[in-house]
Short mmCIF file of C-alpha atoms and ligand atoms in Angstrom, two decimals:
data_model
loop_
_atom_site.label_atom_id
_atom_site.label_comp_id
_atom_site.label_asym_id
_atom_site.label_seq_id
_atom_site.Cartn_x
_atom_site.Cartn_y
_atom_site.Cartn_z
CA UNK Q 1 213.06 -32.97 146.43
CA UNK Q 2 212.19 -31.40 143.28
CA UNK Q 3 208.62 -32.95 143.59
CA UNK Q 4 207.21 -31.44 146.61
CA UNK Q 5 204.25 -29.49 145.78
CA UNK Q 6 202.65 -27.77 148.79
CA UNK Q 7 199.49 -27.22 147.67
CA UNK Q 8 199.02 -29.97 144.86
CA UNK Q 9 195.01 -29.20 144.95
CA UNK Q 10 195.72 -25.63 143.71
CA UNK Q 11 199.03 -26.06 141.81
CA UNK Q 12 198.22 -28.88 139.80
CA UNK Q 13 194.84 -28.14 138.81
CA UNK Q 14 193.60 -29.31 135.69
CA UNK Q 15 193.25 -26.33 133.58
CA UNK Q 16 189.68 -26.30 132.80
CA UNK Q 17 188.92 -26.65 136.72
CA UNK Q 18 191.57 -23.75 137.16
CA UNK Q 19 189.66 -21.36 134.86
CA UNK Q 20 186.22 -22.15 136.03
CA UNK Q 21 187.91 -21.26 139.19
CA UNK Q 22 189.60 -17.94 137.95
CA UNK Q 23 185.97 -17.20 136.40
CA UNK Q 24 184.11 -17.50 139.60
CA UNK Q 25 187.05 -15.36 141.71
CA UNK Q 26 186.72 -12.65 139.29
CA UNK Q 27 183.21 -12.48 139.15
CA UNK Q 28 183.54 -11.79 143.32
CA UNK Q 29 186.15 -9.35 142.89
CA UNK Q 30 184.18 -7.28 140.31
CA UNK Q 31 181.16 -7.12 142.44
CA UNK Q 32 183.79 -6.58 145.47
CA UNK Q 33 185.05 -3.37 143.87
CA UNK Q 34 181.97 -2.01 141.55
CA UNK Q 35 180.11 -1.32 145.57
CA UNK Q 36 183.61 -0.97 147.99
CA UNK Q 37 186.11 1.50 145.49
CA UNK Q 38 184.91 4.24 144.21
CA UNK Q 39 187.86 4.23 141.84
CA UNK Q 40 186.93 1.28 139.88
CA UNK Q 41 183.28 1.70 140.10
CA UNK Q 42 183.48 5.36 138.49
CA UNK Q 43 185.37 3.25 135.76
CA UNK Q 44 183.19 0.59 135.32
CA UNK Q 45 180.10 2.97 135.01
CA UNK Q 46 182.25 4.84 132.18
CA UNK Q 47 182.67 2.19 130.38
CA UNK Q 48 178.65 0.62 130.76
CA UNK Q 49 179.92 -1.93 132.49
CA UNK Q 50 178.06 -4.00 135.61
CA UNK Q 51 179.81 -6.98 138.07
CA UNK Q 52 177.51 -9.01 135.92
CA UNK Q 53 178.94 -8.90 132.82
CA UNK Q 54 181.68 -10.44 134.32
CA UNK Q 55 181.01 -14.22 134.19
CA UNK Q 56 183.81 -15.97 133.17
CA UNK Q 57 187.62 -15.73 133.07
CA UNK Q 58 187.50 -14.31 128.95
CA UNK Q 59 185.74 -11.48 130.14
CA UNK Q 60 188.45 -9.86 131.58
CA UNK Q 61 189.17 -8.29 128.46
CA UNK Q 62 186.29 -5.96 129.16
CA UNK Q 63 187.55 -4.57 132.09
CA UNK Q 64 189.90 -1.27 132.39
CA UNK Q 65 193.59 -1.54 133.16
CA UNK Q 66 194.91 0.02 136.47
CA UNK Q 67 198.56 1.67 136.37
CA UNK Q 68 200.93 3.35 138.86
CA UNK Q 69 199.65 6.78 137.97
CA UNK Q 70 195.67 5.76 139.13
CA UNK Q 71 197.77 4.35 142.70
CA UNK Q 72 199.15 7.97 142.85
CA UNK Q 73 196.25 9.79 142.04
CA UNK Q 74 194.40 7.56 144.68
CA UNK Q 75 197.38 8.04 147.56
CA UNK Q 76 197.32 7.05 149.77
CA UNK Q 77 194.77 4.35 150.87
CA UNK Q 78 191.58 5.80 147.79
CA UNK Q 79 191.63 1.69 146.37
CA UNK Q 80 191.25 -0.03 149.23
CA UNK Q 81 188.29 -1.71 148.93
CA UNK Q 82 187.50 -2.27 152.86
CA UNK Q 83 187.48 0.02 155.63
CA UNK Q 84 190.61 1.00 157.56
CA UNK Q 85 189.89 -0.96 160.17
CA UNK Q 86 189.61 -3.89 157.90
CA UNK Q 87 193.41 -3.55 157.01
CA UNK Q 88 196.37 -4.82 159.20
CA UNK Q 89 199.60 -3.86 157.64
CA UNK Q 90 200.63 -1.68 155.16
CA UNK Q 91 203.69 -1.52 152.90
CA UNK Q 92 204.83 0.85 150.86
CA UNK Q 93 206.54 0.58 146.78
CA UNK Q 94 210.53 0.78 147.40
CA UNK Q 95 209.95 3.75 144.86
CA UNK Q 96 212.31 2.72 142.06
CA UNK Q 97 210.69 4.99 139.47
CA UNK Q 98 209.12 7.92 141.71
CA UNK Q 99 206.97 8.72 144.55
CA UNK Q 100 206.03 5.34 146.88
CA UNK Q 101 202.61 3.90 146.60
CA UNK Q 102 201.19 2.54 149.67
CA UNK Q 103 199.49 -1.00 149.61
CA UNK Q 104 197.20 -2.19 152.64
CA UNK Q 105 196.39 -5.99 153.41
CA UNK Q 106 193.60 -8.05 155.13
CA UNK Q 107 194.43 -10.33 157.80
CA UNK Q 108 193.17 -12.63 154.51
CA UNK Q 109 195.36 -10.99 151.97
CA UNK Q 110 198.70 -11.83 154.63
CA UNK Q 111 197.44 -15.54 154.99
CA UNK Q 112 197.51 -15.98 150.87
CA UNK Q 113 200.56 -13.86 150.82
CA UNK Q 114 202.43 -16.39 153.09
CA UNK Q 115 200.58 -19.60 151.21
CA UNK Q 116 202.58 -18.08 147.92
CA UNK Q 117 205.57 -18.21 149.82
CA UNK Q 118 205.39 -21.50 151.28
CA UNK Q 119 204.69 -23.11 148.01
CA UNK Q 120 207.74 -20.99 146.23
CA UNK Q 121 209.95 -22.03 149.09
CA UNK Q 122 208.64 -25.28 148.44
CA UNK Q 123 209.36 -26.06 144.83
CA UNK Q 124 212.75 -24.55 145.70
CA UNK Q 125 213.42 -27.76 147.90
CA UNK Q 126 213.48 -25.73 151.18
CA UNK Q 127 211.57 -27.97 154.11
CA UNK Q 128 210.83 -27.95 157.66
CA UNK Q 129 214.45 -28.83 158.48
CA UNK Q 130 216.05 -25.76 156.74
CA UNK Q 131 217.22 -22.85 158.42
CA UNK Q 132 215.84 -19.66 155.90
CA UNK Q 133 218.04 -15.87 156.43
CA UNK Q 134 215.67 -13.57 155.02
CA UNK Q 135 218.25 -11.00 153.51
CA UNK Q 136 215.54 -8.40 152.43
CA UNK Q 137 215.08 -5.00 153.76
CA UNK Q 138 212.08 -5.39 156.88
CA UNK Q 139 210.51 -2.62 156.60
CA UNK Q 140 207.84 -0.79 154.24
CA UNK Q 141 209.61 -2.67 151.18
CA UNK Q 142 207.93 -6.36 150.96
CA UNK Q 143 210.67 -7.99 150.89
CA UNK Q 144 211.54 -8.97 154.58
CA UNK Q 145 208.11 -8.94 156.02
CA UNK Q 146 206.87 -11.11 153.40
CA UNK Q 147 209.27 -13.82 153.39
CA UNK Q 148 209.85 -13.66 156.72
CA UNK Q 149 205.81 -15.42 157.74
CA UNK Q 150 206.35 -17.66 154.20
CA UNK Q 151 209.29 -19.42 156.13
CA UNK Q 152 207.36 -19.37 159.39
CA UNK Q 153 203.88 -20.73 157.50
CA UNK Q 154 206.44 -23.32 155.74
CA UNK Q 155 207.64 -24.59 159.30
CA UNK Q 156 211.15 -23.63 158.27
CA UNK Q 157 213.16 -21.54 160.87
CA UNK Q 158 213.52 -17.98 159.84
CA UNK Q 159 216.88 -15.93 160.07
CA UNK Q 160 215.56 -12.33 159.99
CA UNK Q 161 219.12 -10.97 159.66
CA UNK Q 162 217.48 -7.97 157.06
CA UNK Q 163 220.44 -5.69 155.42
CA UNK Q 164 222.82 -4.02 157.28
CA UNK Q 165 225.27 -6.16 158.70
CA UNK Q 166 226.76 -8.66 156.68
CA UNK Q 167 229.33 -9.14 158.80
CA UNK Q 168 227.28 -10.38 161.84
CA UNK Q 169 225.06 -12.25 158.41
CA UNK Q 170 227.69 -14.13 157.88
CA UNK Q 171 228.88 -15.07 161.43
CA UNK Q 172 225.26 -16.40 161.93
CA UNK Q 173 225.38 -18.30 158.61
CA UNK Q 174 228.41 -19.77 159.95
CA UNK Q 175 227.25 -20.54 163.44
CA UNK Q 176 223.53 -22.19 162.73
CA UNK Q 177 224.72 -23.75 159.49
CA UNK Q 178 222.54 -21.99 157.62
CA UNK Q 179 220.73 -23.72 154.22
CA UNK Q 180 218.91 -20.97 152.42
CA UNK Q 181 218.74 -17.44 152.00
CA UNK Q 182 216.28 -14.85 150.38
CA UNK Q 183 217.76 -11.79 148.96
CA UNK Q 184 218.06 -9.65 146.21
CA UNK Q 185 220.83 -11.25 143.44
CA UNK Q 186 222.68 -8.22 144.16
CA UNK Q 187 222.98 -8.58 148.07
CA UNK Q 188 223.49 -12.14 147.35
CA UNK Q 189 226.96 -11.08 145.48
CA UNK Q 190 227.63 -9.05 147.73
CA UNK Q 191 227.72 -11.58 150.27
CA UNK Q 192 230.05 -13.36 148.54
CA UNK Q 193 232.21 -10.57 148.29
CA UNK Q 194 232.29 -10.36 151.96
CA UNK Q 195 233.10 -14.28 152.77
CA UNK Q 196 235.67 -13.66 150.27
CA UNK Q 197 237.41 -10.80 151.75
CA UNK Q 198 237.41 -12.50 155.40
CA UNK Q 199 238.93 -15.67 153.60
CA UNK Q 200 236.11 -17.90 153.48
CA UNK Q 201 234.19 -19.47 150.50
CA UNK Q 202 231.27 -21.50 150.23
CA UNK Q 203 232.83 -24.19 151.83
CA UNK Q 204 232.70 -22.69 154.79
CA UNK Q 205 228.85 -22.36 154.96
CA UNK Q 206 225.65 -25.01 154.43
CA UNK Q 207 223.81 -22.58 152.30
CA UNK Q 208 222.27 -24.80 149.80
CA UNK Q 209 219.38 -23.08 148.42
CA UNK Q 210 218.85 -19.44 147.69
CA UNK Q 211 215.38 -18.05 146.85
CA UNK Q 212 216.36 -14.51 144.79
CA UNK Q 213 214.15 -11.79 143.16
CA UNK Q 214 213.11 -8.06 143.34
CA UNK Q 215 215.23 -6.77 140.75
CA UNK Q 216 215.69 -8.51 136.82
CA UNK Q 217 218.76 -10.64 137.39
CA UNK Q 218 219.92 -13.21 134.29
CA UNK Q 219 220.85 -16.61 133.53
CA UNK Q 220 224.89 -15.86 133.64
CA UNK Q 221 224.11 -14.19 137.10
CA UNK Q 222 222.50 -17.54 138.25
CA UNK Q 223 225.96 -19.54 137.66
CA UNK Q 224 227.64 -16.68 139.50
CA UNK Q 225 225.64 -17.09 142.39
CA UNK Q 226 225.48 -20.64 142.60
CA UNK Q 227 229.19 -20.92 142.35
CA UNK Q 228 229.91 -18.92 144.80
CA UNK Q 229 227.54 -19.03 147.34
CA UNK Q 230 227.43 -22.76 146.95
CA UNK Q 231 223.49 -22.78 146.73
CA UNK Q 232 220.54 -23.85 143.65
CA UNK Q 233 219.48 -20.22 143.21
CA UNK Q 234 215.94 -19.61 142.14
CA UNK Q 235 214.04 -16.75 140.90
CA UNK Q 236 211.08 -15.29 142.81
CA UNK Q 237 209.08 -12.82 141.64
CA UNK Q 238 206.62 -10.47 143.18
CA UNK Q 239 205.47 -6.60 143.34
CA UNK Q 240 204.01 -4.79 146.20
CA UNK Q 241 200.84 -3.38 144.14
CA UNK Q 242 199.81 -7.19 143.33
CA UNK Q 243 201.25 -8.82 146.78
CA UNK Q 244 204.68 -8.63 147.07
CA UNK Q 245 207.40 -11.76 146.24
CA UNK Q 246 205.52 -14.65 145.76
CA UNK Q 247 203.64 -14.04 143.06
CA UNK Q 248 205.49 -16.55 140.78
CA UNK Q 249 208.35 -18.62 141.16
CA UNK Q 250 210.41 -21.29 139.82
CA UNK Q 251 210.62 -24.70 140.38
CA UNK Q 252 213.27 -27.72 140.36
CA UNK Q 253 213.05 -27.17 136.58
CA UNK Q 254 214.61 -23.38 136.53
CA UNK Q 255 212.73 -23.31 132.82
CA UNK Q 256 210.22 -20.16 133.63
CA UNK Q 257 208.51 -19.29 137.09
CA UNK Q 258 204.79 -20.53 137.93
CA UNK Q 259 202.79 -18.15 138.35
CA UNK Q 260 200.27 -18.36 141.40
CA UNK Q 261 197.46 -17.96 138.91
CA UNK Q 262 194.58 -19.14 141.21
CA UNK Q 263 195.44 -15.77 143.32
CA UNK Q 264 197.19 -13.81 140.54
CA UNK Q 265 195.74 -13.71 136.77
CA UNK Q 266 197.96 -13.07 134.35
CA UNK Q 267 197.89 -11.64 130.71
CA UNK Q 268 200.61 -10.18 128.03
CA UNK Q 269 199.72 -6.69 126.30
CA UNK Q 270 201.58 -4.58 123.48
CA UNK Q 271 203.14 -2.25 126.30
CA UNK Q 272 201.94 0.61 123.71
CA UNK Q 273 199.01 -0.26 122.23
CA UNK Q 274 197.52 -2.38 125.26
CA UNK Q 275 196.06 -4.84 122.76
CA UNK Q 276 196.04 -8.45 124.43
CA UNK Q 277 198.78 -10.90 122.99
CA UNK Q 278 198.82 -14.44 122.29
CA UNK Q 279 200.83 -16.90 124.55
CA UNK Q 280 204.26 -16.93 123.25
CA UNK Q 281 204.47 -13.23 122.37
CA UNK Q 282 206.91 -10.84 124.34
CA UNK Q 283 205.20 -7.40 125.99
CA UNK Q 284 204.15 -6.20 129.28
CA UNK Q 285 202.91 -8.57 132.13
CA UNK Q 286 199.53 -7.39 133.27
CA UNK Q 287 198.22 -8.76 136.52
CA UNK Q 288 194.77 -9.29 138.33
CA UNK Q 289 194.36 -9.99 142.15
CA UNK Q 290 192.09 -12.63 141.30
CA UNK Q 291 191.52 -12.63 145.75
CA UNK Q 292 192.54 -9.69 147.35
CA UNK Q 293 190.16 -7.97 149.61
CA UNK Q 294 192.11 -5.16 151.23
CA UNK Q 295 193.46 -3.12 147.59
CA UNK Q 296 192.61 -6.01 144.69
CA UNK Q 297 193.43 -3.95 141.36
CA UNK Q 298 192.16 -4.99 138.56
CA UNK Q 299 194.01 -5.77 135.10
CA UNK Q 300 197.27 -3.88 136.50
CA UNK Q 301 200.25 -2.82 134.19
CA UNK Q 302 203.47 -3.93 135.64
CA UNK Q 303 205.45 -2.93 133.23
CA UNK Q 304 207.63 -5.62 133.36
CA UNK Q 305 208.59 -7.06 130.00
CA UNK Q 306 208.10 -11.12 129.55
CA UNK Q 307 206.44 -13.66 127.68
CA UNK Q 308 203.93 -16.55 129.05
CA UNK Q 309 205.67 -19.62 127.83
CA UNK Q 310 203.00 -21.97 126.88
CA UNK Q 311 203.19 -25.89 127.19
CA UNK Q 312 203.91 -28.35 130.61
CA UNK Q 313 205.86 -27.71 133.08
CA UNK Q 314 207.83 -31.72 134.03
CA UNK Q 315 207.61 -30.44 137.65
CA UNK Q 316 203.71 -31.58 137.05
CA UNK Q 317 202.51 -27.68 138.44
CA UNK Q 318 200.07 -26.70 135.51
CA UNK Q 319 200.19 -23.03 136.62
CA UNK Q 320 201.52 -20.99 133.40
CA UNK Q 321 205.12 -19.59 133.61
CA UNK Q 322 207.09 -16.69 132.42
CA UNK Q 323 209.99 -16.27 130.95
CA UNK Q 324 212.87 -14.11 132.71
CA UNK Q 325 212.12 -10.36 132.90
CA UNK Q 326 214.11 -8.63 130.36
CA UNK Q 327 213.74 -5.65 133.02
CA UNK Q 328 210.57 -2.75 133.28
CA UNK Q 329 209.66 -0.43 130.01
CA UNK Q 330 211.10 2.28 132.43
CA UNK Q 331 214.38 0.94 132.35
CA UNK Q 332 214.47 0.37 128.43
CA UNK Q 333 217.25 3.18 127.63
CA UNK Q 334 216.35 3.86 123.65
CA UNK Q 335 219.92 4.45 122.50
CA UNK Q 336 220.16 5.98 118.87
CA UNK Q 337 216.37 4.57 118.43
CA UNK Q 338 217.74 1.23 119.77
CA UNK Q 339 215.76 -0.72 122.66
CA UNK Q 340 218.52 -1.80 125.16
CA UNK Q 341 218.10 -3.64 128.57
CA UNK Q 342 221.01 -3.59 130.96
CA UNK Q 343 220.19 -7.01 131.44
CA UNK Q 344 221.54 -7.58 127.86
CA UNK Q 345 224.93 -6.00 128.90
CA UNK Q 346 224.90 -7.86 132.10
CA UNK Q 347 224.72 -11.42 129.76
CA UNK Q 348 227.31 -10.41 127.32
CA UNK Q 349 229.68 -9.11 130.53
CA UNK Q 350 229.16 -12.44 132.64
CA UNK Q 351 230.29 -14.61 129.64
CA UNK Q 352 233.46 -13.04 129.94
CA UNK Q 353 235.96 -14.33 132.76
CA UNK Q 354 237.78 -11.67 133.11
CA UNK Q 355 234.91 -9.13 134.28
CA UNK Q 356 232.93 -8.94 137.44
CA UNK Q 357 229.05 -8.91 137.47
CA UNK Q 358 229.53 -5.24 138.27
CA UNK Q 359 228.43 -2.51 136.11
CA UNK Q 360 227.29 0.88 135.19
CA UNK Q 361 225.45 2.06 131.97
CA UNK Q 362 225.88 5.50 131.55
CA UNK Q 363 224.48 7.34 128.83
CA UNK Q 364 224.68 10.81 127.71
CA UNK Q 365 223.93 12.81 124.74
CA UNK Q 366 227.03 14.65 122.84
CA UNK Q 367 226.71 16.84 119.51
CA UNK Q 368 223.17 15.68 119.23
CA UNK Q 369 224.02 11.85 119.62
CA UNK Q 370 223.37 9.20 122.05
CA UNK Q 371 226.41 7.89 123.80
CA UNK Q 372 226.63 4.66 125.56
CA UNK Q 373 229.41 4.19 128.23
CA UNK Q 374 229.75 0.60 129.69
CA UNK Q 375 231.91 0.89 133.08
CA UNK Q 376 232.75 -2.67 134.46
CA UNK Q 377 235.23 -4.08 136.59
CA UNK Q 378 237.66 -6.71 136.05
CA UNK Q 379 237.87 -9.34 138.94
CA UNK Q 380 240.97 -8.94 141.28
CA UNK Q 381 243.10 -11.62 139.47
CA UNK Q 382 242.48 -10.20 135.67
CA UNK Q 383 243.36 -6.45 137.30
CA UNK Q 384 246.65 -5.77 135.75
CA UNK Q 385 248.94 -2.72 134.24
CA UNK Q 386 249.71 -4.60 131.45
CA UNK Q 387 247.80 -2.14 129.05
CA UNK Q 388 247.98 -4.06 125.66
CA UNK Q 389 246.14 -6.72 127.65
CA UNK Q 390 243.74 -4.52 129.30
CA UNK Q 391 243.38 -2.84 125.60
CA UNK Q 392 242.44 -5.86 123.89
CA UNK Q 393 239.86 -6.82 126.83
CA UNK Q 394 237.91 -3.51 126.06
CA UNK Q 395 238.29 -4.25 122.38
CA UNK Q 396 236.88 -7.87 122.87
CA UNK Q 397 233.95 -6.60 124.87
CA UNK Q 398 233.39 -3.73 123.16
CA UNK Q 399 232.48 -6.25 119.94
CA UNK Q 400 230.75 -8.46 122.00
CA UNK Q 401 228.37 -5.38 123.15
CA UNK Q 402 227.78 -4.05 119.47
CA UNK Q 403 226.77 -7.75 118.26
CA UNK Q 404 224.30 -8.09 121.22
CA UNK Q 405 223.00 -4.56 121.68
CA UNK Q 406 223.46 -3.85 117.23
CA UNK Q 407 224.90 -0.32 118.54
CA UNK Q 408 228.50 0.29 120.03
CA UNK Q 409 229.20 1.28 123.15
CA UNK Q 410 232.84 3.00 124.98
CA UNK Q 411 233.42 0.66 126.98
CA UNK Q 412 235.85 1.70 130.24
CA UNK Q 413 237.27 -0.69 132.56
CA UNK Q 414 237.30 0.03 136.19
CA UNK Q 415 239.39 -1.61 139.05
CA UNK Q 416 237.59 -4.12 141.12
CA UNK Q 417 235.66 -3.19 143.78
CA UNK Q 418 235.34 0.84 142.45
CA UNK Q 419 231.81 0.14 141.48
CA UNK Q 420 229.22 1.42 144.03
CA UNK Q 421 227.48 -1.76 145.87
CA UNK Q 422 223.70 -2.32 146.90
CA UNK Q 423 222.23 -4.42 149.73
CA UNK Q 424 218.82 -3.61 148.33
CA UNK Q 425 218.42 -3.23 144.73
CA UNK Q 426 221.00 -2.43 142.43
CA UNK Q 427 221.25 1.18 140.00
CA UNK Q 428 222.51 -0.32 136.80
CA UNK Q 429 221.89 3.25 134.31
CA UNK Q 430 222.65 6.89 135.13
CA UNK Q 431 220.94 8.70 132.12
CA UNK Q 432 222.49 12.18 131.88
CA UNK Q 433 220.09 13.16 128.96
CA UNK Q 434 217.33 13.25 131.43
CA UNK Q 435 219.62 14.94 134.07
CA UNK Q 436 220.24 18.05 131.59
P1 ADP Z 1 209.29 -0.67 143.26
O1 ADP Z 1 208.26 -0.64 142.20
O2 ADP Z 1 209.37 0.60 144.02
O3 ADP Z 1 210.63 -1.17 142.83
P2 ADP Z 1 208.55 -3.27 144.36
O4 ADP Z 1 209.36 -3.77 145.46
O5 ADP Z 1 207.12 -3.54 144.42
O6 ADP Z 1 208.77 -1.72 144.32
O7 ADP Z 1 209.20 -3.82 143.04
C1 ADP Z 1 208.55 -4.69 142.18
C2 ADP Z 1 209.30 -4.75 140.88
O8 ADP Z 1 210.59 -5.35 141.06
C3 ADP Z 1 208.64 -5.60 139.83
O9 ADP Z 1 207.63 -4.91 139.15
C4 ADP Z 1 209.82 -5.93 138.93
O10 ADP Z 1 210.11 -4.84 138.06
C5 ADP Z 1 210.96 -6.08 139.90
N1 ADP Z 1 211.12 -7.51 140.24
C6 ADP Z 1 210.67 -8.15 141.32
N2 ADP Z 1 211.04 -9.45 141.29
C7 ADP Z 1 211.73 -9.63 140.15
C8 ADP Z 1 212.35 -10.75 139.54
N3 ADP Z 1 212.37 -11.93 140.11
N4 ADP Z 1 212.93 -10.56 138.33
C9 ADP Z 1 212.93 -9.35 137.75
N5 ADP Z 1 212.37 -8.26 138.28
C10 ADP Z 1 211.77 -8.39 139.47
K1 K Z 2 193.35 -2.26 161.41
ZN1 ZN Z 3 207.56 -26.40 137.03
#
């Protein structure tokens, strides 16, 4: 299973062939948006610079980064790089960090998007004979829409059960013996949750692969999930600027995802500086649509923290992987001039028993200093009046935190189930400093 490659001409190119390749696509795409986007030409010009300077893949260095702000400025449709009537669907950014940006695709762009898919859904092990419940929101949000035609293009059959009902979810899951599921790691617990309160446990469903992504999730989070939703759970990564999910995934391995890199071309920058960093080196993920026609950006800042791991994959893809995604800059809360991810609390809660993968970071500032407050809940069995015990649980995680995070943090316990829960993505940080 874990050898099926779906497109073994693209994903296991040699290297050199996969540059020349990545050379030649960016070439196109310059000259594409130097005469179609105003935008990009206007930048070029600034900066001296004509389609023909760019010959190969190393001279994407030359070329100016695009960021959320120049999509905002531009709203809504001033990159596209064809006409309107060139463009078939549109999606819009869920919005996480402000106002949405809007996204239009070629009947082109939609046939790579679902090629992605296919070959993610592919290295997960999913096949023709799987049954797939798409468990993203349909909608403007990629999610849905764009696994939905990946598990159609595959051959699979697609489930487009959406959010919203997990109770009728699960009745289907039951009924068509289900094998895999795409959702958000969050919605994915929350699943769980639900089987659990109606009685029923993995056991009672076929689910045996589950494709997850669209919010930074972490390695504790995978055992979670696996456990109890009986599935191989597998990270899929995406954005709606560059495509949408798809854009890399893992494979049989779980060591890093692939990155689609003849579509999507990757490099790592100092997220302050913007100075390009060797393989290896943590900062900001910085793509290129190396074959977008409808809105190709060049060079844009994700802001998604990761490193490019260098070396093989065993799977035999030679597409370059990434490491997990500590989370965005924007979600970096800088606590007493300390960096800290909630995905570093999530790690340090997960590897204790006793607590649920549910939590709240809530920071505020008090007589001039930065408080953190950790809220988690204990699972159902480990809920208990017996304060000593409940006392020395705090204490134990509270040490845990400060040897992880290097700052301490109040931590408060909360009964199960208190927590609010997503479908979608989940809010892991209320920040009252920016609230006063
Ligand atoms: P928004 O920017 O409004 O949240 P998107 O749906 O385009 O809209 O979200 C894309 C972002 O979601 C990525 O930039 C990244 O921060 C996050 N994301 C998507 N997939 C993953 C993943 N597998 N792991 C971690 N973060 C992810
Ligand atoms: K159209
Ligand atoms: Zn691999």
């Amino acid at each position: 299973m874990e050898n099926m490659i779906w497109n073994k001409n693209k994903e296991c190119m040699s290297r050199e062939e996969l540059r020349d390749l990545q050379g030649k696509r960016l070439h196109k795409l310059v000259d594409l948006v130097y005469h179609n986007t105003p935008f990009y030409r206007a930048k070029m010009q600034e900066m001296d610079l004509l389609p023909d300077d760019i010959r190969t893949i190393d001279d994407i260095v030359k070329l100016p980064f695009t960021t959320k702000a120049d999509l905002r400025d531009n709203y809504p449709v001033g990159l596209l790089a064809t006409p309107m009537s060139e463009i078939v669907r549109i999606h819009a950014s869920s919005g996480t960090t402000g106002n949405p940006t809007i996204v239009g695709y070629t009947y082109r762009d939609l046939e790579i998007w679902k090629e992605v898919i296919a070959r993610a859904l592919t290295a997960y092990g999913v096949t023709r004979g799987d049954i797939v419940s798409v468990g993203y929101g349909y909608g403007l949000f990629t999610g849905g829409l764009g696994a939905h035609y990946g598990v159609e293009h595959l051959g699979a059959t697609v489930l487009p059960t959406s959010t919203g009902n997990t109770e009728k979810h699960i009745r289907l899951l039951r009924d068509l013996g289900v094998t895999g599921i795409a959702c958000t790691p969050s919605y994915a617990l929350y699943l769980a949750e639900a089987l659990h309160k109606q009685g029923l446990s993995a056991d009672d469903l076929k689910l045996r692969i589950g494709a997850f992504g669209a919010e930074p999730w972490t390695e504790n989070m995978r055992r979670e999930i696996e456990e109890r939703l009986g599935v191989q759970a597998y990270n899929i990564y995406g954005l709606s600027e560059i495509m949408g999910p798809g854009v890399a995934y893992e494979c049989g391995c779980k060591n890093g995802s692939h990155i689609a890199e003849d579509h999507f071309y990757p490099e790592i920058i100092h997220p302050e500086t913007g100075e390009v960093l060797p393989l290896g080196q943590e900062g900001e993920l910085v793509l290129t649509t190396l074959t977008k026609t409808g809105m190709p950006l060049l060079r844009y800042r994700t802001k998604d923290l990761t490193t490019l791991m260098p070396g093989t994959c065993e799977c035999g893809r030679t597409s370059v992987r990434f490491t997990r995604i500590l989370g965005r800059s924007d979600d970096m809360l800088i606590i007493r001039g300390i960096n800290v991810f909630p995905s570093q609390v999530e790690n340090v809660i997960l590897e204790m028993p006793e607590f649920a993968p549910r939590y709240m970071l809530v920071v505020d500032r008090k007589n001039n200093m930065d408080m953190l407050e950790v809220q988690v809940e204990l699972r159902p069995d480990n809920f208990s009046d017996d304060l000593g015990g409940m006392l020395a649980l705090k204490k134990c995680l509270a040490e845990r935190l400060k040897s992880v995070l290097s700052i301490s943090a109040e931590v408060k316990l909360v009964e199960p189930n208190s927590l609010p829960r997503s479908e979608g993505k989940s809010t892991r940080v209320i920040d009252k400093r920016v609230l006063a």
